[in-house]
mmCIF file of C-alpha atoms and ligand atoms in Angstrom:
data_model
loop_
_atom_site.group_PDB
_atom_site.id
_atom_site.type_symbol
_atom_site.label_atom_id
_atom_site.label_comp_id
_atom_site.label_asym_id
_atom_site.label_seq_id
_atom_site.Cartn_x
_atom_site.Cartn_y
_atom_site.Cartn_z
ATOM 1 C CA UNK O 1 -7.047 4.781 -25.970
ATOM 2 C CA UNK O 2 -4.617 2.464 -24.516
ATOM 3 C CA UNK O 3 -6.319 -0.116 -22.034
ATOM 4 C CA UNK O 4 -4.016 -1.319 -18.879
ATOM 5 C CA UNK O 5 -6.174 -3.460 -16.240
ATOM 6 C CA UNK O 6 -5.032 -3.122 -12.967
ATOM 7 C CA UNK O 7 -6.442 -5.571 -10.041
ATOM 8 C CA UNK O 8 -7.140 -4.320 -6.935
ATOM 9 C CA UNK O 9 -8.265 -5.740 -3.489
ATOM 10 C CA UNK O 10 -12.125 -4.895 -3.158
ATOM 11 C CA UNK O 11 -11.535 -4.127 0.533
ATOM 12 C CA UNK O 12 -8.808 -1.881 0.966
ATOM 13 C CA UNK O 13 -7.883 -1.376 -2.492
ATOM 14 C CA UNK O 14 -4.599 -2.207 -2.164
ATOM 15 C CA UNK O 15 -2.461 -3.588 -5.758
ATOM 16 C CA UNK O 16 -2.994 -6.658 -6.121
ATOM 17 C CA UNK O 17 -1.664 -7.345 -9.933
ATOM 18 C CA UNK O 18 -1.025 -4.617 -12.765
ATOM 19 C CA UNK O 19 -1.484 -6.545 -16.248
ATOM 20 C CA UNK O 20 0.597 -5.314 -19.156
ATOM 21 C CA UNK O 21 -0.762 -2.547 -21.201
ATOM 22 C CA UNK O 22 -2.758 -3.243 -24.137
ATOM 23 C CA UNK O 23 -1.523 -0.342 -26.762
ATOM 24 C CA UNK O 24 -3.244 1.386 -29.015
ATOM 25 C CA UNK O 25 -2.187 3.063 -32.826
ATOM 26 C CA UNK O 26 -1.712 6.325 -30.356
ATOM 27 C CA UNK O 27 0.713 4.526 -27.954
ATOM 28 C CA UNK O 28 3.782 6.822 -26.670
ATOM 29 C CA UNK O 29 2.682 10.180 -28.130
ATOM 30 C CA UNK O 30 2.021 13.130 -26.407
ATOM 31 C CA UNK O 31 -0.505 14.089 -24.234
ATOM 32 C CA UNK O 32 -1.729 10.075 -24.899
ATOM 33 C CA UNK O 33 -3.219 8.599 -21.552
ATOM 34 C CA UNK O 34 -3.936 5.048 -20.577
ATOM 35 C CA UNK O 35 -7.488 4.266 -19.286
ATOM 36 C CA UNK O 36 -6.979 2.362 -15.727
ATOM 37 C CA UNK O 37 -9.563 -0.939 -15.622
ATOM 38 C CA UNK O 38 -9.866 -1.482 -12.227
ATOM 39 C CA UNK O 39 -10.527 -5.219 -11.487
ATOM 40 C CA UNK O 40 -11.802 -5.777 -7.956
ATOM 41 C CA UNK O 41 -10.296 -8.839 -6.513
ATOM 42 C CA UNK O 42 -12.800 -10.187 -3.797
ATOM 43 C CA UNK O 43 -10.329 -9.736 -0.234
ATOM 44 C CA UNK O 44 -8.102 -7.538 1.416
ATOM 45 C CA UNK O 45 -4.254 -8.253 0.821
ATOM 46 C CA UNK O 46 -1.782 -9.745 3.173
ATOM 47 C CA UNK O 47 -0.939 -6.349 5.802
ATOM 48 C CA UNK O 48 -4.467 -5.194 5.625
ATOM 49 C CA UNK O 49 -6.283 -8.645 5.916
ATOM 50 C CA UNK O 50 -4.228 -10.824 8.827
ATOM 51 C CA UNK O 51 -3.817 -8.291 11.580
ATOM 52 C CA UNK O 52 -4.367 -4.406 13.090
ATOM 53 C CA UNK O 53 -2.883 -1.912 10.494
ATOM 54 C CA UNK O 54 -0.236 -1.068 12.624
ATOM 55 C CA UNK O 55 2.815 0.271 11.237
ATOM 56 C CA UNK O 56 2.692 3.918 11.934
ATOM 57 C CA UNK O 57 4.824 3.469 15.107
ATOM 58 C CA UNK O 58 8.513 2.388 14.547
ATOM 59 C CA UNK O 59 9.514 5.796 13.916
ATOM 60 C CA UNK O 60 13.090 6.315 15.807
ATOM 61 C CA UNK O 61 12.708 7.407 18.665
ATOM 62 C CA UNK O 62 8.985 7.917 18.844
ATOM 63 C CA UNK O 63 9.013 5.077 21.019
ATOM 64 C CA UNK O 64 8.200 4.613 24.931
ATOM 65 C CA UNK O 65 10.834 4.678 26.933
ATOM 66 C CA UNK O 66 11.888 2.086 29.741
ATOM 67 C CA UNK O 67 11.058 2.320 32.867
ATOM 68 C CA UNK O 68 14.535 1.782 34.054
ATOM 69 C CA UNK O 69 15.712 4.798 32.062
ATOM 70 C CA UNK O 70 13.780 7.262 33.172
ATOM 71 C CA UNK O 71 14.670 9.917 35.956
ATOM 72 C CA UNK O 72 17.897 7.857 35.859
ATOM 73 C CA UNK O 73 20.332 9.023 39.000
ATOM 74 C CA UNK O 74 17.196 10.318 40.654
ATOM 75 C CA UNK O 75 15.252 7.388 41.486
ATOM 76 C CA UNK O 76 18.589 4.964 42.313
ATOM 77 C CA UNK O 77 18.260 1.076 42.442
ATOM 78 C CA UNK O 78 19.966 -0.876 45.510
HETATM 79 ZN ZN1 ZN Y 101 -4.021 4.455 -26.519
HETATM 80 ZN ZN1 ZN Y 102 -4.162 -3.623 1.618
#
């Protein structure tokens, strides 16, 4: 079994590093997986660490709308 260690932040397991993988005699045949070592790296990375996870709203858009576009010819500015 092929060995491949792969770091991860501890908090919100995010990749942190993925190490070469350390073959085996079976390496590349079929039906031959790799066993994952998951290293836990002690912190969250740099989006998940800093700030809100926010980044679920740029969608186009999905966005709010002016004020001075809505109801435009309506409501009429002097
Ligand atoms: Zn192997
Ligand atoms: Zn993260």
């Amino acid at each position: 079994m092929c060995y491949q260690v792969v770091e991860r932040y501890s908090v919100c397991r995010c990749l942190y590093y993925k190490h070469a993988i350390d073959p085996c005699q079976a390496y590349g045949q079929r039906g031959h997986v790799i066993q994952e070592k998951t290293v836990l790296v002690g912190y969250a990375c740099g989006s998940h660490s800093s700030h809100r996870p926010e980044a679920a709203y740029d969608l186009p858009g999905a966005g709010v709308l002016p004020d001075s576009g809505y109801g435009s010819g309506a409501y009429s500015v002097r």
